[in-house]
Short mmCIF file of C-alpha atoms in Angstrom, two decimals:
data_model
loop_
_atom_site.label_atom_id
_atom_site.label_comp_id
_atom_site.label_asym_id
_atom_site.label_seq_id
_atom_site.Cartn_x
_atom_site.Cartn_y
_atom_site.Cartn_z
CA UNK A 1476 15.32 -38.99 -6.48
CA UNK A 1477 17.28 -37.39 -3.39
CA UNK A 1478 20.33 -37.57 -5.13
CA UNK A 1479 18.68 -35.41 -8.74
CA UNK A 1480 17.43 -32.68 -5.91
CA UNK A 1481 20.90 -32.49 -4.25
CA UNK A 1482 22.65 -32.29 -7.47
CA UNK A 1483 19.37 -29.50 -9.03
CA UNK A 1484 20.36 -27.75 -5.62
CA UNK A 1485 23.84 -27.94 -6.12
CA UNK A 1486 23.71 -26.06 -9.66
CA UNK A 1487 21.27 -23.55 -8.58
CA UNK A 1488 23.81 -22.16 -6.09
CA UNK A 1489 26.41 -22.31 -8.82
CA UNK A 1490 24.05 -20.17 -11.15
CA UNK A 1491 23.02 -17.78 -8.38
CA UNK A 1492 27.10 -16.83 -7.51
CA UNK A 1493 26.94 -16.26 -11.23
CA UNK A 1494 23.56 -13.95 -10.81
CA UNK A 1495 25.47 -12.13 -7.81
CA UNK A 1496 28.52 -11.55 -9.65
CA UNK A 1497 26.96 -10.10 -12.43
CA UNK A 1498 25.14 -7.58 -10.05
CA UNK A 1499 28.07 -6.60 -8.38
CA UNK A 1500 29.98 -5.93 -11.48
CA UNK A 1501 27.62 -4.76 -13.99
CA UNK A 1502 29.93 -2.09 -15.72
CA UNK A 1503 32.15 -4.69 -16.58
CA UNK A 1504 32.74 -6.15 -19.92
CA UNK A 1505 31.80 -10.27 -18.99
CA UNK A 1506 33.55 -12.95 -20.71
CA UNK A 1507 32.37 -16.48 -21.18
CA UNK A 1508 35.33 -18.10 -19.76
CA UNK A 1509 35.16 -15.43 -16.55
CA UNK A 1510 31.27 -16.10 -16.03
CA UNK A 1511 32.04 -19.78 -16.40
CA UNK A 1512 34.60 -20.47 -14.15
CA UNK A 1513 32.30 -18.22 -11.42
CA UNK A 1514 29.93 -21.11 -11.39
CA UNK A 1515 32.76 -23.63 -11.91
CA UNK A 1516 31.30 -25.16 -15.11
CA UNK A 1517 32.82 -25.89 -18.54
CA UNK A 1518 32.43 -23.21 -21.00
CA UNK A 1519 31.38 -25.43 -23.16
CA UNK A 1520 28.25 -26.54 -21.52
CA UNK A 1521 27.82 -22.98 -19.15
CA UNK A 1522 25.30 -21.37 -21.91
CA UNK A 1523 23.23 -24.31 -22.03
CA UNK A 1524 23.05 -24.97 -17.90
CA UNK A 1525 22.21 -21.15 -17.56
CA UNK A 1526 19.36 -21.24 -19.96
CA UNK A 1527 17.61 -24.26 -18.50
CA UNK A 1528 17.98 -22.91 -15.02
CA UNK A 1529 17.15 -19.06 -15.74
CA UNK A 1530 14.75 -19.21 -19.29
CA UNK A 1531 16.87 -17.41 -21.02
CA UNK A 1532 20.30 -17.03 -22.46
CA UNK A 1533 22.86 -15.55 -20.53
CA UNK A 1534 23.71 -12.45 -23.09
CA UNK A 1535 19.58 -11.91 -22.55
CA UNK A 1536 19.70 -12.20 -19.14
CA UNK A 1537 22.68 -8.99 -18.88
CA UNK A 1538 21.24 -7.04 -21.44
CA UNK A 1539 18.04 -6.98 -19.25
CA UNK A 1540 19.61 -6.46 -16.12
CA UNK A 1541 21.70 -3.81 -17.77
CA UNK A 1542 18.77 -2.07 -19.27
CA UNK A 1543 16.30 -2.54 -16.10
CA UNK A 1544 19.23 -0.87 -14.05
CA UNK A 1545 19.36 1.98 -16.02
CA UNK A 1546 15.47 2.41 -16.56
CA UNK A 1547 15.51 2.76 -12.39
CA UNK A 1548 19.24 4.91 -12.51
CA UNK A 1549 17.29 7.77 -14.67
CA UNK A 1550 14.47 8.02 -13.06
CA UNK A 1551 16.28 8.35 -9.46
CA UNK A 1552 19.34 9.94 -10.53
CA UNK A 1553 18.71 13.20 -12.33
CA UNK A 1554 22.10 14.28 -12.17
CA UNK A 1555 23.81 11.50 -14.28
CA UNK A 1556 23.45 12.35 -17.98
CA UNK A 1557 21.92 9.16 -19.68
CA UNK A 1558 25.47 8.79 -21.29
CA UNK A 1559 26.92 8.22 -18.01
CA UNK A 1560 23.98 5.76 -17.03
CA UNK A 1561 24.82 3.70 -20.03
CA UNK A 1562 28.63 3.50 -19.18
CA UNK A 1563 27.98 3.05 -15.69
CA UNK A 1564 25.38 -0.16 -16.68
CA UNK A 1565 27.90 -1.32 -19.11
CA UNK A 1566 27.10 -0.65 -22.65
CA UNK A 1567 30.51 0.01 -24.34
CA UNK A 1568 29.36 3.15 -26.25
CA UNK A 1569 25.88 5.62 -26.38
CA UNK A 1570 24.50 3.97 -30.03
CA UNK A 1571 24.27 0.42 -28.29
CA UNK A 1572 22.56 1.44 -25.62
CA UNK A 1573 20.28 4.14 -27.25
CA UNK A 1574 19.13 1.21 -29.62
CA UNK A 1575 19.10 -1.54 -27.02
CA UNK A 1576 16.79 0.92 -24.72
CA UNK A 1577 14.56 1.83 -27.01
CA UNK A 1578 13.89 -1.71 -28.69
CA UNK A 1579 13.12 -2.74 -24.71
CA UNK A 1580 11.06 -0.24 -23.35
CA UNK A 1581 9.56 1.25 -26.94
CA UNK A 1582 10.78 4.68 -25.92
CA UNK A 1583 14.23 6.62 -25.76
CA UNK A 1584 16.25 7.12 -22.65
CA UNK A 1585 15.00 10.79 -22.39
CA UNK A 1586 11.93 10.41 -23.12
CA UNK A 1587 11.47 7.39 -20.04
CA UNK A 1588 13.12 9.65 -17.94
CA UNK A 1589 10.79 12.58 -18.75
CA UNK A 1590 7.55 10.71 -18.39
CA UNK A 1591 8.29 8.82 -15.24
CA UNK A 1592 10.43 10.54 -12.94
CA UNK A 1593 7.73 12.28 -11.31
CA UNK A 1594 5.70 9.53 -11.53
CA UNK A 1595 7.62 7.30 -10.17
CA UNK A 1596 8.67 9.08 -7.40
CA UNK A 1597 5.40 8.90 -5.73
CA UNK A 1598 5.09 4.92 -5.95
CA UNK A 1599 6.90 2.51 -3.99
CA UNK A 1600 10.08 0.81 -5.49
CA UNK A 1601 9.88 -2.40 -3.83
CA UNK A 1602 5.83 -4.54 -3.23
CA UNK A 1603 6.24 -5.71 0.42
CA UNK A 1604 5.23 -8.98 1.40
CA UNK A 1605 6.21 -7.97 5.37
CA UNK A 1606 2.52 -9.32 6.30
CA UNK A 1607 2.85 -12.70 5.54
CA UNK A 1608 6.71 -12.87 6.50
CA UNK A 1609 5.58 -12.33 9.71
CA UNK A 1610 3.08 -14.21 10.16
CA UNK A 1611 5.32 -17.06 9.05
CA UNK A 1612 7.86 -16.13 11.71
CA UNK A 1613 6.04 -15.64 14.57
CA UNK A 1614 5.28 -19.88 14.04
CA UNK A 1615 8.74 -20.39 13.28
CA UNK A 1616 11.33 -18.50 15.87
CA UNK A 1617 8.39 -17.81 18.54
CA UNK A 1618 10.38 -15.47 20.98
CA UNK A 1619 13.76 -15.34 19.28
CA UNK A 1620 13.20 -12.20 16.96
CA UNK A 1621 11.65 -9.96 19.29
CA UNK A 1622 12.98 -6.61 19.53
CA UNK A 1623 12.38 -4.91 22.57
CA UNK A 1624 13.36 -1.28 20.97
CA UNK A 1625 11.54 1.55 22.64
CA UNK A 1626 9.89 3.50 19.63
CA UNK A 1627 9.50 6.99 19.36
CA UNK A 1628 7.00 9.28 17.01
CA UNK A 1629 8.86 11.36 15.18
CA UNK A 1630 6.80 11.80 12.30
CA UNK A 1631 3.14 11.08 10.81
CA UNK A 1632 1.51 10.86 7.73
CA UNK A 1633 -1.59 9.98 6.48
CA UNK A 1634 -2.86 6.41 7.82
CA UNK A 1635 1.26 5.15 8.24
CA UNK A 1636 2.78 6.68 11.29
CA UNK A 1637 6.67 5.88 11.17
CA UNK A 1638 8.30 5.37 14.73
CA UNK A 1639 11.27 7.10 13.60
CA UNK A 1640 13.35 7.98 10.33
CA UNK A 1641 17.26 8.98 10.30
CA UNK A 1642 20.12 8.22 7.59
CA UNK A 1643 22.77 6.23 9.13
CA UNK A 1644 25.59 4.28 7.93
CA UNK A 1645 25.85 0.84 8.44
CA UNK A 1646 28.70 -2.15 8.64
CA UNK A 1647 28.45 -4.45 5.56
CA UNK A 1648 27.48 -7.85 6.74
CA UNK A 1649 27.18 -11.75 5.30
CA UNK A 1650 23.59 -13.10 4.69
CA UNK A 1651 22.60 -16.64 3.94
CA UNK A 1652 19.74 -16.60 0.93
CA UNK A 1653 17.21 -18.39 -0.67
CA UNK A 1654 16.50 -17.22 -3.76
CA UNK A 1655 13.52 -17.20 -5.52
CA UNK A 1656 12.69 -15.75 -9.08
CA UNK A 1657 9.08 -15.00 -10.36
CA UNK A 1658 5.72 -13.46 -9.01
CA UNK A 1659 5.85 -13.37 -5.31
CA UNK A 1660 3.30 -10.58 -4.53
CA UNK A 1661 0.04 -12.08 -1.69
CA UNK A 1662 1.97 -15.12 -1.83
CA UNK A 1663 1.95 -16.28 1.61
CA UNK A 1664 2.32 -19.61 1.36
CA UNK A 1665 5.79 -18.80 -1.53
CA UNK A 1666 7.35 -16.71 1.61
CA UNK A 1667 6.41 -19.38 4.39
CA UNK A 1668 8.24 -22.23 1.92
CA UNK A 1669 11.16 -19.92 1.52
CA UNK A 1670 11.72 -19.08 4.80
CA UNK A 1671 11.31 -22.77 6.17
CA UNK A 1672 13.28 -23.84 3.97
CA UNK A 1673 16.17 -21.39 4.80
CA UNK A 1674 15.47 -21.60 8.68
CA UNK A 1675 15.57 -25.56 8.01
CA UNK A 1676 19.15 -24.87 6.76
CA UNK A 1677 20.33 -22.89 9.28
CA UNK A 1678 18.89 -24.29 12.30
CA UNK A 1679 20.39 -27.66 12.55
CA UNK A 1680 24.23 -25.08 12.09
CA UNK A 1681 23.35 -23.25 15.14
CA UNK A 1682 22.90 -20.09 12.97
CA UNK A 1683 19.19 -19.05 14.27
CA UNK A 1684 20.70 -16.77 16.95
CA UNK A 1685 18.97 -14.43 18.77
CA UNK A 1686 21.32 -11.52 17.26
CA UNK A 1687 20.70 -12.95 13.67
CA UNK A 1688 19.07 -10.75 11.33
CA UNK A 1689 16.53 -11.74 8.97
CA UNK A 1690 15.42 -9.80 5.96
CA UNK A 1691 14.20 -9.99 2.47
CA UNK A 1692 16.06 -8.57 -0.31
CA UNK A 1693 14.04 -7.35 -3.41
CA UNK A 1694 16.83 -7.02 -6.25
CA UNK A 1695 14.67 -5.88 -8.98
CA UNK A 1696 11.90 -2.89 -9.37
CA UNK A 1697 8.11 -4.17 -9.61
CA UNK A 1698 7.17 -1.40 -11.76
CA UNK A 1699 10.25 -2.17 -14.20
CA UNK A 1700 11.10 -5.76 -14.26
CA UNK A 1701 8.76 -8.60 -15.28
CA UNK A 1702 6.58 -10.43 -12.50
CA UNK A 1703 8.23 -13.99 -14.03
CA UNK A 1704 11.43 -12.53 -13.89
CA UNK A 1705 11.33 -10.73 -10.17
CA UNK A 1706 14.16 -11.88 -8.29
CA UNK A 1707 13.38 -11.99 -4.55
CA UNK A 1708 16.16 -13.73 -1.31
CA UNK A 1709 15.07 -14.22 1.83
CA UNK A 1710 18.03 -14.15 4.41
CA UNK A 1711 19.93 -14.89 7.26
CA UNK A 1712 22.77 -13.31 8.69
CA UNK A 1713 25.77 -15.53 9.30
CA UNK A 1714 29.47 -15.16 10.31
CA UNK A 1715 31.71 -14.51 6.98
CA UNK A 1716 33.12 -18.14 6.68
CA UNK A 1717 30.08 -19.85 7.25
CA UNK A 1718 29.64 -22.47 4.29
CA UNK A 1719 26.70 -22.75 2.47
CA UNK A 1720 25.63 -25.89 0.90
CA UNK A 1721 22.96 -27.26 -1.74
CA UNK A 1722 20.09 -24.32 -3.13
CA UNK A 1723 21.92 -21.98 -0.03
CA UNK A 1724 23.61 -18.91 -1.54
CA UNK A 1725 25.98 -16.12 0.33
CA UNK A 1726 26.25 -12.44 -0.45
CA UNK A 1727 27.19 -9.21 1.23
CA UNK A 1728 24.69 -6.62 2.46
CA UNK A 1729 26.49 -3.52 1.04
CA UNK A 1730 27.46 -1.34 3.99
CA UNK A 1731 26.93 2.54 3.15
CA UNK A 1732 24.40 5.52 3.61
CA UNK A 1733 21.03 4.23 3.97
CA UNK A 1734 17.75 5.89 5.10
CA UNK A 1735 16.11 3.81 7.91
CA UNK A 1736 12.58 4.32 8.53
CA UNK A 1737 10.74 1.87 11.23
CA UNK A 1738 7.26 1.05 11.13
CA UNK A 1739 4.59 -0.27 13.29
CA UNK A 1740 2.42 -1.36 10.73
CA UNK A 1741 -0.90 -4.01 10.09
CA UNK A 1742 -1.25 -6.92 7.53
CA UNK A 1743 -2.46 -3.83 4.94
CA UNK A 1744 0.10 -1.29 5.98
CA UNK A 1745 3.21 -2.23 4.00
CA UNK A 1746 2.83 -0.51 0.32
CA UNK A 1747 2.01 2.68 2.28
CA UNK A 1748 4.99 2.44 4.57
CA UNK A 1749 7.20 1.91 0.70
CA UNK A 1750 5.05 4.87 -0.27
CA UNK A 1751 6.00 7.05 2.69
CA UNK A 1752 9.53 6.78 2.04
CA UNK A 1753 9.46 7.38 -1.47
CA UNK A 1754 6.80 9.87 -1.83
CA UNK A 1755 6.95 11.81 1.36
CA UNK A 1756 10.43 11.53 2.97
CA UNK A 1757 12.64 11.81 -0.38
CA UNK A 1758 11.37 14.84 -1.72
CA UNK A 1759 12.25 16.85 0.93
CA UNK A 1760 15.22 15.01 2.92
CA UNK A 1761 18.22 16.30 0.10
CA UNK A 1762 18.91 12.40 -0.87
CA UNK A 1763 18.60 10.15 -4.01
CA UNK A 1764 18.43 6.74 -3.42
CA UNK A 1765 21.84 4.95 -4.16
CA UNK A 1766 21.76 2.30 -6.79
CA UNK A 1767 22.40 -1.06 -4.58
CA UNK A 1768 19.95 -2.87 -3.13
CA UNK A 1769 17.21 -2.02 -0.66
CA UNK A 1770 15.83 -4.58 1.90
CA UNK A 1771 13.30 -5.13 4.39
CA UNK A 1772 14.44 -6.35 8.14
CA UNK A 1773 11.90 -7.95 10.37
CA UNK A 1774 12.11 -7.27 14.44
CA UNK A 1775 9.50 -8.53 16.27
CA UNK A 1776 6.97 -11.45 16.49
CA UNK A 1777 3.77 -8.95 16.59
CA UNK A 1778 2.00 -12.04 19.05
CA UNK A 1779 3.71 -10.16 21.76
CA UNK A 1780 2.65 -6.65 20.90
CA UNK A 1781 -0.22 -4.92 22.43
CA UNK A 1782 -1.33 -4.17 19.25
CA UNK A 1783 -0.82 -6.94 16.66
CA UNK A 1784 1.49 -4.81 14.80
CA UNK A 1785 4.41 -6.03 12.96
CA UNK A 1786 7.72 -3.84 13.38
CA UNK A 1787 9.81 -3.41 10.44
CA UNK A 1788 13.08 -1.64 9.39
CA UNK A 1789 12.96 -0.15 5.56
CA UNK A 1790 16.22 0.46 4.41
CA UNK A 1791 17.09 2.43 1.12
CA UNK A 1792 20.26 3.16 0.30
CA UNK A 1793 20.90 7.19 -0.37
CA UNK A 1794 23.08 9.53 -1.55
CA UNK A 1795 23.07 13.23 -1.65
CA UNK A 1796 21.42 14.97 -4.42
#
């Protein structure tokens, strides 16, 4: 039995470098042969490993990526035609993905982005889970996470008060991940297995530090992507040659532009602190948010706050409008 869960763990980390390449090269034109030798598996038995590991086949699984990209690219980008989106998500030419969009949402490009860019706007992008993440840490690292930032108001607004906002730019950097794809929303006990699991990994290789960074890593939008098909890491950072083993994965945290907005927040703060950002501080800050991926990074164990509260870092990534 421990040797079928090393090998299972061995060919999930296989799929998921195949899952991160696709991300980070979505415009591209795949080939079999290319996506195959990615997760180092015959070409002749890739589509059938994929499939049993994912649910469905791998040309399903990039059309839907494609397509869910581009549902969230025109409702945040007004100023890319939705020819450009569909070049820029990798359909060859504007007929494909006109038909492709329409047969997966039931509407045309236009008319998604005309009913739910104002809508959308006004709703979080990403469903937090920070509560029970931290609850989870604070039994797991005790003092090491603690972040003895002094916090400033800056700004207020309604019952979510952020400690301070500013757009930065920040140094790419090399996480350690879990992965986990399907419903994860009020899961607590999902996030506490995760994270064990992960700090069970890295512990033993010296790589729970107190400089480390953890964060979670929501690649796909709630409001867009099926619950059974949400992809969700929980992470680590490590140094760049660290080697991962088993169901471990490694990816880069794209450096770049983001908005950084810190929180003190309780167990039934998080979806407003999403909401703030996306409702209240876009609208009027001159930014879009940039199409890679937004994450959540947890500072404190909130044990040793006065009030209970949990501290955490939203990052989005922006660019001007």
């Amino acid at each position: 039995m421990k040797v079928k869960n090393l090998q299972r763990k061995e060919y999930l980390q296989r799929i998921n470098k195949v899952l991160d390449y696709i991300d980070n090269n979505l415009n591209s034109k795949f080939s079999l042969d290319e996506l195959a030798s990615v997760a180092n598996f015959s070409k002749f038995h890739f589509h059938r490993i994929f499939k049993s590991i994912l649910g469905e086949t791998l040309n399903n699984y990039i059309l839907r990526i494609r397509l869910e990209k581009a549902a969230t690219i025109l409702i945040y980008n007004p100023n890319l035609s939705v020819t450009e989106i569909g070049f820029e998500c990798g359909f060859s030419n504007t007929s494909i993905f006109a038909r492709a969009f329409k047969e997966r949402f039931k509407i045309t490009a236009t008319e998604w982005r005309n009913k739910y860019s104002r809508e959308f706007s006004k709703k979080s992008q990403t469903v937090s889970n920070q509560s029970e993440v931290s609850n989870f840490l604070n039994e797991y690292f005790g003092d090491v996470f603690i972040n003895k930032t002094e916090l400033k108001m800056n700004h207020q607004i309604g019952e979510v008060t952020p400690t301070k906002v500013e757009v930065k730019e920040i140094s790419s950097f090399t996480v350690a991940y879990l992965r986990y794809i399907g419903p994860y929303k009020g899961n607590a006990e999902l996030f506490g297995n995760l994270f064990g699991r992960l700090f069970n990994w890295a512990g033993p290789r010296n790589l729970c530090l107190p400089t480390s960074k953890v964060l979670a890593v929501y690649h796909d939008n709630p409001e867009i992507t099926d619950e059974e098909k949400l992809r969700l890491s929980v992470c680590i950072s490590v140094p760049n040659n660290t080697e991962v083993t088993d169901e471990i994965g490694k990816m880069e945290i794209a450096g770049g532009k983001y908005v950084v907005a810190s929180f003190e927040l309780t167990e039934k703060d998080y979806q407003k602190a999403w909401d703030y950002v996306y409702s209240e501080w876009f609208p009027s800050s001159g930014y879009q948010p940039n199409d890679y991926t937004c994450f959540e990074l947890y500072l404190n164990d909130p044990k040793e706050h006065p009030e209970g509260k949990h501290i955490v870092d939203i990052y989005v990534p922006v660019k001007p409008l």
